PDB file of C-alpha atoms in Angstrom:
ATOM      1  CA  UNK A 424       0.000   0.000   0.000  1.00 44.00           C
ATOM      2  CA  UNK A 425       2.712   2.436   0.983  1.00 47.00           C
ATOM      3  CA  UNK A 426       4.291   2.211  -2.442  1.00 53.00           C
ATOM      4  CA  UNK A 427       1.188   3.642  -4.067  1.00 54.00           C
ATOM      5  CA  UNK A 428       1.681   7.366  -3.976  1.00 54.00           C
ATOM      6  CA  UNK A 429      -1.216   9.422  -2.739  1.00 51.00           C
ATOM      7  CA  UNK A 430      -2.681  11.203  -5.730  1.00 50.00           C
ATOM      8  CA  UNK A 431      -1.811  14.852  -5.875  1.00 49.00           C
ATOM      9  CA  UNK A 432      -4.659  17.199  -6.779  1.00 48.00           C
ATOM     10  CA  UNK A 433      -3.329  17.598 -10.313  1.00 47.00           C
ATOM     11  CA  UNK A 434      -3.436  13.840 -10.941  1.00 51.00           C
ATOM     12  CA  UNK A 435      -7.078  13.413 -10.101  1.00 54.00           C
ATOM     13  CA  UNK A 436      -8.299  14.040 -13.612  1.00 57.00           C
ATOM     14  CA  UNK A 437      -5.860  11.625 -15.184  1.00 65.00           C
ATOM     15  CA  UNK A 438      -7.604   8.749 -16.907  1.00 75.00           C
ATOM     16  CA  UNK A 439      -7.620   5.432 -15.124  1.00 76.00           C
ATOM     17  CA  UNK A 440      -5.477   3.634 -17.663  1.00 78.00           C
ATOM     18  CA  UNK A 441      -2.479   5.689 -16.576  1.00 80.00           C
ATOM     19  CA  UNK A 442      -1.873   3.149 -13.817  1.00 81.00           C
ATOM     20  CA  UNK A 443      -1.145   0.599 -16.544  1.00 84.00           C
ATOM     21  CA  UNK A 444       1.979   2.450 -17.656  1.00 85.00           C
ATOM     22  CA  UNK A 445       3.627   2.590 -14.256  1.00 86.00           C
ATOM     23  CA  UNK A 446       6.979   0.760 -14.158  1.00 87.00           C
ATOM     24  CA  UNK A 447       5.509  -2.095 -12.154  1.00 86.00           C
ATOM     25  CA  UNK A 448       2.727  -2.646 -14.643  1.00 88.00           C
ATOM     26  CA  UNK A 449       5.099  -2.300 -17.596  1.00 92.00           C
ATOM     27  CA  UNK A 450       7.114  -5.090 -16.022  1.00 91.00           C
ATOM     28  CA  UNK A 451       4.034  -7.284 -15.848  1.00 90.00           C
ATOM     29  CA  UNK A 452       3.090  -6.426 -19.448  1.00 93.00           C
ATOM     30  CA  UNK A 453       6.539  -7.511 -20.502  1.00 94.00           C
ATOM     31  CA  UNK A 454       6.237 -10.714 -18.498  1.00 93.00           C
ATOM     32  CA  UNK A 455       2.871 -11.471 -20.108  1.00 93.00           C
ATOM     33  CA  UNK A 456       4.226 -10.944 -23.609  1.00 95.00           C
ATOM     34  CA  UNK A 457       7.279 -13.094 -22.858  1.00 96.00           C
ATOM     35  CA  UNK A 458       5.099 -15.849 -21.386  1.00 94.00           C
ATOM     36  CA  UNK A 459       2.712 -15.928 -24.344  1.00 95.00           C
ATOM     37  CA  UNK A 460       5.537 -15.849 -26.885  1.00 95.00           C
ATOM     38  CA  UNK A 461       7.317 -18.561 -24.921  1.00 95.00           C
ATOM     39  CA  UNK A 462       4.246 -20.797 -24.920  1.00 94.00           C
ATOM     40  CA  UNK A 463       3.729 -20.265 -28.632  1.00 94.00           C
ATOM     41  CA  UNK A 464       7.378 -21.162 -29.217  1.00 95.00           C
ATOM     42  CA  UNK A 465       7.014 -24.320 -27.140  1.00 94.00           C
ATOM     43  CA  UNK A 466       3.996 -25.279 -29.243  1.00 94.00           C
ATOM     44  CA  UNK A 467       6.022 -24.793 -32.400  1.00 94.00           C
ATOM     45  CA  UNK A 468       8.887 -26.843 -30.948  1.00 94.00           C
ATOM     46  CA  UNK A 469       6.509 -29.691 -30.101  1.00 93.00           C
ATOM     47  CA  UNK A 470       5.036 -29.484 -33.588  1.00 93.00           C
ATOM     48  CA  UNK A 471       8.486 -29.929 -35.095  1.00 94.00           C
ATOM     49  CA  UNK A 472       9.076 -32.904 -32.789  1.00 93.00           C
ATOM     50  CA  UNK A 473       5.703 -34.390 -33.735  1.00 91.00           C
ATOM     51  CA  UNK A 474       6.503 -34.021 -37.435  1.00 92.00           C
ATOM     52  CA  UNK A 475       9.764 -35.871 -36.939  1.00 92.00           C
ATOM     53  CA  UNK A 476       7.992 -38.881 -35.474  1.00 86.00           C
ATOM     54  CA  UNK A 477       7.316 -38.261 -31.783  1.00 85.00           C
ATOM     55  CA  UNK A 478       3.645 -39.238 -31.416  1.00 82.00           C
ATOM     56  CA  UNK A 479       3.311 -37.898 -27.873  1.00 81.00           C
ATOM     57  CA  UNK A 480       4.283 -34.449 -29.109  1.00 86.00           C
ATOM     58  CA  UNK A 481       1.006 -34.136 -30.996  1.00 86.00           C
ATOM     59  CA  UNK A 482      -0.795 -33.647 -27.689  1.00 85.00           C
ATOM     60  CA  UNK A 483       1.574 -30.888 -26.631  1.00 88.00           C
ATOM     61  CA  UNK A 484       1.377 -29.315 -30.087  1.00 91.00           C
ATOM     62  CA  UNK A 485      -2.214 -28.416 -29.284  1.00 90.00           C
ATOM     63  CA  UNK A 486      -1.764 -27.933 -25.574  1.00 90.00           C
ATOM     64  CA  UNK A 487       0.740 -25.085 -25.658  1.00 92.00           C
ATOM     65  CA  UNK A 488      -1.227 -22.813 -28.006  1.00 93.00           C
ATOM     66  CA  UNK A 489      -4.287 -23.331 -25.770  1.00 93.00           C
ATOM     67  CA  UNK A 490      -2.210 -22.279 -22.766  1.00 93.00           C
ATOM     68  CA  UNK A 491      -1.008 -19.248 -24.725  1.00 94.00           C
ATOM     69  CA  UNK A 492      -4.597 -18.238 -25.496  1.00 94.00           C
ATOM     70  CA  UNK A 493      -5.473 -18.726 -21.847  1.00 93.00           C
ATOM     71  CA  UNK A 494      -2.586 -16.451 -20.916  1.00 92.00           C
ATOM     72  CA  UNK A 495      -3.995 -13.736 -23.168  1.00 94.00           C
ATOM     73  CA  UNK A 496      -7.475 -14.123 -21.658  1.00 93.00           C
ATOM     74  CA  UNK A 497      -5.985 -14.005 -18.160  1.00 92.00           C
ATOM     75  CA  UNK A 498      -4.169 -10.820 -19.039  1.00 92.00           C
ATOM     76  CA  UNK A 499      -7.242  -9.119 -20.469  1.00 91.00           C
ATOM     77  CA  UNK A 500      -9.238  -9.987 -17.353  1.00 89.00           C
ATOM     78  CA  UNK A 501      -6.460  -8.678 -15.120  1.00 88.00           C
ATOM     79  CA  UNK A 502      -6.339  -5.345 -16.893  1.00 89.00           C
ATOM     80  CA  UNK A 503     -10.117  -5.066 -16.839  1.00 87.00           C
ATOM     81  CA  UNK A 504     -10.148  -5.860 -13.117  1.00 83.00           C
ATOM     82  CA  UNK A 505      -7.702  -3.034 -12.582  1.00 83.00           C
ATOM     83  CA  UNK A 506      -9.572  -0.520 -14.715  1.00 83.00           C
ATOM     84  CA  UNK A 507     -12.979  -1.339 -13.341  1.00 77.00           C
ATOM     85  CA  UNK A 508     -13.552  -1.864  -9.620  1.00 63.00           C
ATOM     86  CA  UNK A 509     -15.241  -5.207  -8.896  1.00 52.00           C
ATOM     87  CA  UNK A 510     -19.007  -5.242  -8.657  1.00 55.00           C
ATOM     88  CA  UNK A 511     -18.865  -6.366  -5.051  1.00 52.00           C
ATOM     89  CA  UNK A 512     -17.274  -3.074  -4.056  1.00 49.00           C
ATOM     90  CA  UNK A 513     -20.802  -2.045  -3.171  1.00 51.00           C
ATOM     91  CA  UNK A 514     -22.786   1.075  -3.774  1.00 53.00           C
ATOM     92  CA  UNK A 515     -21.020   4.407  -3.595  1.00 54.00           C
ATOM     93  CA  UNK A 516     -20.516   5.369  -0.003  1.00 57.00           C
ATOM     94  CA  UNK A 517     -22.551   8.300   1.167  1.00 59.00           C
ATOM     95  CA  UNK A 518     -19.987  10.673   2.526  1.00 60.00           C
ATOM     96  CA  UNK A 519     -20.976  12.697   5.541  1.00 62.00           C
ATOM     97  CA  UNK A 520     -20.257  16.288   4.775  1.00 63.00           C
ATOM     98  CA  UNK A 521     -19.956  18.935   7.463  1.00 64.00           C
ATOM     99  CA  UNK A 522     -22.879  21.271   7.905  1.00 66.00           C
ATOM    100  CA  UNK A 523     -22.880  23.927   5.233  1.00 65.00           C
ATOM    101  CA  UNK A 524     -20.789  21.950   2.765  1.00 63.00           C
ATOM    102  CA  UNK A 525     -22.214  21.363  -0.668  1.00 61.00           C
ATOM    103  CA  UNK A 526     -22.232  18.033  -2.342  1.00 60.00           C
ATOM    104  CA  UNK A 527     -20.459  18.080  -5.670  1.00 59.00           C
ATOM    105  CA  UNK A 528     -22.857  18.780  -8.470  1.00 57.00           C
ATOM    106  CA  UNK A 529     -25.525  20.400  -6.356  1.00 57.00           C
ATOM    107  CA  UNK A 530     -26.325  24.024  -5.783  1.00 54.00           C
ATOM    108  CA  UNK A 531     -27.306  25.285  -2.397  1.00 51.00           C
ATOM    109  CA  UNK A 532     -29.978  27.468  -3.919  1.00 49.00           C
ATOM    110  CA  UNK A 533     -32.781  25.724  -2.107  1.00 49.00           C
ATOM    111  CA  UNK A 534     -30.992  25.395   1.176  1.00 48.00           C
ATOM    112  CA  UNK A 535     -32.804  27.630   3.575  1.00 48.00           C
ATOM    113  CA  UNK A 536     -30.875  27.247   6.783  1.00 48.00           C
ATOM    114  CA  UNK A 537     -27.617  28.901   5.752  1.00 49.00           C
ATOM    115  CA  UNK A 538     -27.075  32.489   6.684  1.00 51.00           C
ATOM    116  CA  UNK A 539     -26.007  34.800   3.892  1.00 52.00           C
ATOM    117  CA  UNK A 540     -22.837  35.785   5.757  1.00 53.00           C
ATOM    118  CA  UNK A 541     -21.509  32.259   5.839  1.00 57.00           C
ATOM    119  CA  UNK A 542     -21.935  31.752   2.101  1.00 61.00           C
ATOM    120  CA  UNK A 543     -18.592  33.333   1.247  1.00 62.00           C
ATOM    121  CA  UNK A 544     -16.590  30.897   3.389  1.00 70.00           C
ATOM    122  CA  UNK A 545     -18.751  28.000   2.378  1.00 79.00           C
ATOM    123  CA  UNK A 546     -17.655  28.085  -1.230  1.00 80.00           C
ATOM    124  CA  UNK A 547     -14.084  27.331  -0.287  1.00 82.00           C
ATOM    125  CA  UNK A 548     -15.089  24.755   2.296  1.00 85.00           C
ATOM    126  CA  UNK A 549     -17.515  23.095  -0.075  1.00 84.00           C
ATOM    127  CA  UNK A 550     -14.875  22.943  -2.766  1.00 83.00           C
ATOM    128  CA  UNK A 551     -12.440  21.315  -0.387  1.00 85.00           C
ATOM    129  CA  UNK A 552     -15.069  18.831   0.742  1.00 85.00           C
ATOM    130  CA  UNK A 553     -15.996  18.065  -2.831  1.00 84.00           C
ATOM    131  CA  UNK A 554     -12.321  17.408  -3.485  1.00 82.00           C
ATOM    132  CA  UNK A 555     -12.138  15.060  -0.505  1.00 85.00           C
ATOM    133  CA  UNK A 556     -15.254  13.251  -1.652  1.00 81.00           C
ATOM    134  CA  UNK A 557     -13.796  12.895  -5.138  1.00 79.00           C
ATOM    135  CA  UNK A 558     -10.564  11.571  -3.660  1.00 78.00           C
ATOM    136  CA  UNK A 559     -12.458   8.978  -1.659  1.00 75.00           C
ATOM    137  CA  UNK A 560     -14.386   7.881  -4.746  1.00 71.00           C
ATOM    138  CA  UNK A 561     -11.257   7.614  -6.840  1.00 66.00           C
ATOM    139  CA  UNK A 562      -9.398   5.689  -4.184  1.00 64.00           C
ATOM    140  CA  UNK A 563     -12.118   3.161  -3.595  1.00 63.00           C
ATOM    141  CA  UNK A 564     -11.551  -0.131  -5.341  1.00 54.00           C
ATOM    142  CA  UNK A 565      -8.419   1.286  -6.810  1.00 54.00           C
ATOM    143  CA  UNK A 566      -4.946   0.234  -5.887  1.00 49.00           C
ATOM    144  CA  UNK A 567      -6.274  -2.972  -4.434  1.00 50.00           C
ATOM    145  CA  UNK A 568      -4.172  -4.831  -6.861  1.00 49.00           C
ATOM    146  CA  UNK A 569      -1.008  -3.439  -8.390  1.00 44.00           C
ATOM    147  CA  UNK A 570       0.855  -6.482  -9.476  1.00 44.00           C
ATOM    148  CA  UNK A 571       1.218  -9.636  -7.450  1.00 42.00           C
ATOM    149  CA  UNK A 572       1.905  -9.022  -3.819  1.00 37.00           C
TER     150      UNK A 572
ATOM    151  CA  UNK B 694     -39.025  -5.662 -13.183  1.00 50.00           C
ATOM    152  CA  UNK B 695     -38.426  -7.158  -9.706  1.00 55.00           C
ATOM    153  CA  UNK B 696     -39.426 -10.596 -11.013  1.00 58.00           C
ATOM    154  CA  UNK B 697     -36.921 -10.396 -13.824  1.00 61.00           C
ATOM    155  CA  UNK B 698     -34.161  -9.469 -11.410  1.00 60.00           C
ATOM    156  CA  UNK B 699     -35.042 -12.345  -9.101  1.00 66.00           C
ATOM    157  CA  UNK B 700     -34.987 -14.849 -11.941  1.00 71.00           C
ATOM    158  CA  UNK B 701     -31.597 -13.686 -13.139  1.00 77.00           C
ATOM    159  CA  UNK B 702     -30.278 -13.858  -9.570  1.00 76.00           C
ATOM    160  CA  UNK B 703     -31.517 -17.433  -9.268  1.00 79.00           C
ATOM    161  CA  UNK B 704     -29.984 -18.248 -12.646  1.00 82.00           C
ATOM    162  CA  UNK B 705     -26.693 -16.757 -11.505  1.00 82.00           C
ATOM    163  CA  UNK B 706     -26.821 -18.864  -8.346  1.00 83.00           C
ATOM    164  CA  UNK B 707     -27.522 -21.991 -10.358  1.00 86.00           C
ATOM    165  CA  UNK B 708     -24.674 -21.229 -12.751  1.00 89.00           C
ATOM    166  CA  UNK B 709     -22.334 -20.620  -9.860  1.00 89.00           C
ATOM    167  CA  UNK B 710     -23.342 -23.879  -8.188  1.00 89.00           C
ATOM    168  CA  UNK B 711     -22.825 -25.728 -11.458  1.00 92.00           C
ATOM    169  CA  UNK B 712     -19.392 -24.237 -12.063  1.00 93.00           C
ATOM    170  CA  UNK B 713     -18.326 -24.928  -8.471  1.00 93.00           C
ATOM    171  CA  UNK B 714     -19.382 -28.557  -8.860  1.00 94.00           C
ATOM    172  CA  UNK B 715     -17.537 -28.754 -12.171  1.00 94.00           C
ATOM    173  CA  UNK B 716     -14.459 -27.301 -10.531  1.00 95.00           C
ATOM    174  CA  UNK B 717     -14.578 -29.926  -7.769  1.00 95.00           C
ATOM    175  CA  UNK B 718     -14.975 -32.774 -10.247  1.00 95.00           C
ATOM    176  CA  UNK B 719     -12.099 -31.485 -12.372  1.00 95.00           C
ATOM    177  CA  UNK B 720      -9.897 -30.846  -9.334  1.00 95.00           C
ATOM    178  CA  UNK B 721     -10.292 -34.441  -8.160  1.00 95.00           C
ATOM    179  CA  UNK B 722      -9.978 -35.953 -11.647  1.00 95.00           C
ATOM    180  CA  UNK B 723      -6.912 -33.925 -12.577  1.00 94.00           C
ATOM    181  CA  UNK B 724      -5.370 -34.465  -9.153  1.00 94.00           C
ATOM    182  CA  UNK B 725      -5.933 -38.221  -9.309  1.00 94.00           C
ATOM    183  CA  UNK B 726      -4.368 -38.483 -12.754  1.00 93.00           C
ATOM    184  CA  UNK B 727      -1.377 -36.478 -11.629  1.00 94.00           C
ATOM    185  CA  UNK B 728      -0.883 -38.730  -8.598  1.00 94.00           C
ATOM    186  CA  UNK B 729      -1.022 -41.827 -10.798  1.00 93.00           C
ATOM    187  CA  UNK B 730       1.399 -40.200 -13.227  1.00 92.00           C
ATOM    188  CA  UNK B 731       3.902 -39.138 -10.585  1.00 91.00           C
ATOM    189  CA  UNK B 732       3.734 -42.066  -8.198  1.00 92.00           C
ATOM    190  CA  UNK B 733       3.100 -44.933 -10.616  1.00 91.00           C
ATOM    191  CA  UNK B 734       3.854 -43.883 -14.197  1.00 90.00           C
ATOM    192  CA  UNK B 735       7.142 -42.097 -13.718  1.00 89.00           C
ATOM    193  CA  UNK B 736       8.652 -44.672 -11.291  1.00 88.00           C
ATOM    194  CA  UNK B 737       7.743 -47.384 -13.803  1.00 90.00           C
ATOM    195  CA  UNK B 738       9.329 -45.358 -16.588  1.00 88.00           C
ATOM    196  CA  UNK B 739      12.495 -44.581 -14.649  1.00 87.00           C
ATOM    197  CA  UNK B 740      13.058 -47.798 -12.719  1.00 90.00           C
ATOM    198  CA  UNK B 741      10.956 -50.310 -14.661  1.00 87.00           C
ATOM    199  CA  UNK B 742      11.806 -48.926 -18.104  1.00 86.00           C
ATOM    200  CA  UNK B 743       8.165 -49.162 -19.084  1.00 86.00           C
ATOM    201  CA  UNK B 744       7.020 -45.777 -20.373  1.00 86.00           C
ATOM    202  CA  UNK B 745       3.529 -46.822 -21.470  1.00 88.00           C
ATOM    203  CA  UNK B 746       1.633 -45.782 -18.330  1.00 88.00           C
ATOM    204  CA  UNK B 747       3.517 -42.497 -18.064  1.00 88.00           C
ATOM    205  CA  UNK B 748       2.741 -41.640 -21.673  1.00 87.00           C
ATOM    206  CA  UNK B 749      -0.949 -42.552 -21.527  1.00 90.00           C
ATOM    207  CA  UNK B 750      -1.656 -41.028 -18.123  1.00 91.00           C
ATOM    208  CA  UNK B 751       0.484 -38.005 -18.928  1.00 89.00           C
ATOM    209  CA  UNK B 752      -1.528 -37.291 -22.049  1.00 89.00           C
ATOM    210  CA  UNK B 753      -4.819 -37.748 -20.190  1.00 92.00           C
ATOM    211  CA  UNK B 754      -3.641 -35.421 -17.446  1.00 92.00           C
ATOM    212  CA  UNK B 755      -2.626 -32.843 -20.038  1.00 90.00           C
ATOM    213  CA  UNK B 756      -6.085 -32.835 -21.573  1.00 91.00           C
ATOM    214  CA  UNK B 757      -7.843 -32.820 -18.213  1.00 93.00           C
ATOM    215  CA  UNK B 758      -5.676 -29.931 -17.073  1.00 94.00           C
ATOM    216  CA  UNK B 759      -6.867 -27.784 -19.981  1.00 93.00           C
ATOM    217  CA  UNK B 760     -10.477 -28.359 -18.917  1.00 94.00           C
ATOM    218  CA  UNK B 761      -9.501 -27.821 -15.283  1.00 95.00           C
ATOM    219  CA  UNK B 762      -7.876 -24.520 -16.198  1.00 94.00           C
ATOM    220  CA  UNK B 763     -11.017 -23.216 -17.878  1.00 93.00           C
ATOM    221  CA  UNK B 764     -13.483 -24.431 -15.236  1.00 95.00           C
ATOM    222  CA  UNK B 765     -11.288 -23.339 -12.325  1.00 94.00           C
ATOM    223  CA  UNK B 766     -10.813 -19.901 -13.856  1.00 93.00           C
ATOM    224  CA  UNK B 767     -14.572 -19.520 -14.298  1.00 92.00           C
ATOM    225  CA  UNK B 768     -15.014 -20.596 -10.679  1.00 93.00           C
ATOM    226  CA  UNK B 769     -12.555 -18.017  -9.340  1.00 92.00           C
ATOM    227  CA  UNK B 770     -14.449 -15.264 -11.119  1.00 89.00           C
ATOM    228  CA  UNK B 771     -17.883 -16.436  -9.973  1.00 90.00           C
ATOM    229  CA  UNK B 772     -16.892 -16.525  -6.315  1.00 89.00           C
ATOM    230  CA  UNK B 773     -15.393 -13.068  -6.508  1.00 85.00           C
ATOM    231  CA  UNK B 774     -11.659 -13.748  -6.535  1.00 88.00           C
ATOM    232  CA  UNK B 775      -9.523 -11.132  -8.278  1.00 85.00           C
ATOM    233  CA  UNK B 776      -7.953 -12.322 -11.518  1.00 83.00           C
ATOM    234  CA  UNK B 777      -4.321 -11.796 -10.683  1.00 81.00           C
ATOM    235  CA  UNK B 778      -4.534 -12.527  -6.979  1.00 85.00           C
ATOM    236  CA  UNK B 779      -2.230 -15.078  -5.406  1.00 88.00           C
ATOM    237  CA  UNK B 780      -5.300 -17.222  -4.683  1.00 90.00           C
ATOM    238  CA  UNK B 781      -6.325 -17.431  -8.337  1.00 91.00           C
ATOM    239  CA  UNK B 782      -2.803 -18.251  -9.464  1.00 91.00           C
ATOM    240  CA  UNK B 783      -2.597 -20.919  -6.759  1.00 93.00           C
ATOM    241  CA  UNK B 784      -5.888 -22.500  -7.883  1.00 94.00           C
ATOM    242  CA  UNK B 785      -4.800 -22.574 -11.529  1.00 92.00           C
ATOM    243  CA  UNK B 786      -1.290 -23.846 -10.838  1.00 92.00           C
ATOM    244  CA  UNK B 787      -2.539 -26.521  -8.428  1.00 93.00           C
ATOM    245  CA  UNK B 788      -3.430 -28.782 -11.358  1.00 91.00           C
ATOM    246  CA  UNK B 789       0.255 -29.260 -12.158  1.00 91.00           C
ATOM    247  CA  UNK B 790       1.563 -30.046  -8.663  1.00 91.00           C
ATOM    248  CA  UNK B 791       0.864 -33.510  -7.195  1.00 91.00           C
ATOM    249  CA  UNK B 792      -1.649 -33.560  -4.305  1.00 91.00           C
ATOM    250  CA  UNK B 793      -2.019 -29.784  -4.377  1.00 92.00           C
ATOM    251  CA  UNK B 794      -5.453 -29.771  -6.068  1.00 92.00           C
ATOM    252  CA  UNK B 795      -6.975 -31.593  -3.097  1.00 94.00           C
ATOM    253  CA  UNK B 796      -5.476 -29.191  -0.595  1.00 94.00           C
ATOM    254  CA  UNK B 797      -6.335 -26.098  -2.622  1.00 94.00           C
ATOM    255  CA  UNK B 798      -9.893 -27.308  -3.237  1.00 93.00           C
ATOM    256  CA  UNK B 799     -10.493 -27.483   0.498  1.00 93.00           C
ATOM    257  CA  UNK B 800      -8.871 -24.132   1.092  1.00 93.00           C
ATOM    258  CA  UNK B 801     -10.763 -22.340  -1.662  1.00 93.00           C
ATOM    259  CA  UNK B 802     -14.021 -23.898  -0.476  1.00 92.00           C
ATOM    260  CA  UNK B 803     -13.527 -22.585   3.019  1.00 90.00           C
ATOM    261  CA  UNK B 804     -12.158 -19.223   2.005  1.00 88.00           C
ATOM    262  CA  UNK B 805     -14.248 -18.267  -1.049  1.00 89.00           C
ATOM    263  CA  UNK B 806     -16.817 -20.799  -2.228  1.00 89.00           C
ATOM    264  CA  UNK B 807     -18.690 -21.311   1.041  1.00 87.00           C
ATOM    265  CA  UNK B 808     -19.042 -17.563   1.745  1.00 86.00           C
ATOM    266  CA  UNK B 809     -20.091 -16.891  -1.854  1.00 85.00           C
ATOM    267  CA  UNK B 810     -22.704 -19.641  -1.805  1.00 84.00           C
ATOM    268  CA  UNK B 811     -23.895 -18.684   1.672  1.00 82.00           C
ATOM    269  CA  UNK B 812     -24.308 -15.049   0.735  1.00 74.00           C
ATOM    270  CA  UNK B 813     -26.252 -15.449  -2.474  1.00 55.00           C
ATOM    271  CA  UNK B 814     -28.918 -18.137  -2.004  1.00 49.00           C
ATOM    272  CA  UNK B 815     -30.401 -16.362   0.999  1.00 44.00           C
ATOM    273  CA  UNK B 816     -33.185 -15.185  -1.303  1.00 39.00           C
ATOM    274  CA  UNK B 817     -33.728 -18.674  -2.709  1.00 42.00           C
ATOM    275  CA  UNK B 818     -33.944 -20.107   0.793  1.00 42.00           C
ATOM    276  CA  UNK B 819     -36.349 -17.378   1.714  1.00 43.00           C
ATOM    277  CA  UNK B 820     -38.516 -18.293  -1.287  1.00 43.00           C
ATOM    278  CA  UNK B 821     -38.493 -21.967  -0.290  1.00 43.00           C
ATOM    279  CA  UNK B 822     -40.336 -20.852   2.853  1.00 41.00           C
ATOM    280  CA  UNK B 823     -40.075 -24.279   4.450  1.00 37.00           C
ATOM    281  CA  UNK B 824     -37.480 -23.315   6.989  1.00 35.00           C
TER     282      UNK B 824
END
């Protein structure tokens, strides 16, 4: 967890896929490519052995390409897991905001309780709270898996 | 609308139960073949110089493992395991290590399958109304 840097305000708007180009993920991409190429090569090697008379190699000739395809599927699912939080993450958490703070995307036009004098301060406070709420939303379900731990 | 959602939830439960059962069957089949291969076939090949059992059982295990891989992967997703978690990798790799499928099957049942099955069919049990 500690190796995942806390997002700075400027990074909040970065698209989600940016996590896939971090050095750690690039390493895993490389590993995936190497593994799939390796399995395809093994399949080819077994095919050459089968051609030259090794009957048992026919089984492996088909087995390795299937494993390679499985590796690709596994990789796609992994990336999709990372980009999209799992469904069991639950409904968005209702974040308790301090009195006077606005929820992002709402106007306090119909709020009657607030005094007019407090409105000036509230804008800043509401913006900060909206930022915190956004942070919490972004962080949820994210960073739960960054490579094998 | 509520009816449709209930039906699909029941269907999902049934699918999950089916895949879990398939995973168990494949875990035991693949594991058994691997034990025969490693503790009968290979000793016969190495010490008895009779490679027939090793070749036949090895090929069968190879084919079973492909099916195991697919069913086990489907199972990990249906019980809510993350794709690239250590647990998923362990489940998938278990089919290639002697005896490990049996151990992992018990572990994954306790850790993931039982909670997943206990959580979901609450509605179905409720509908049964007998209890």
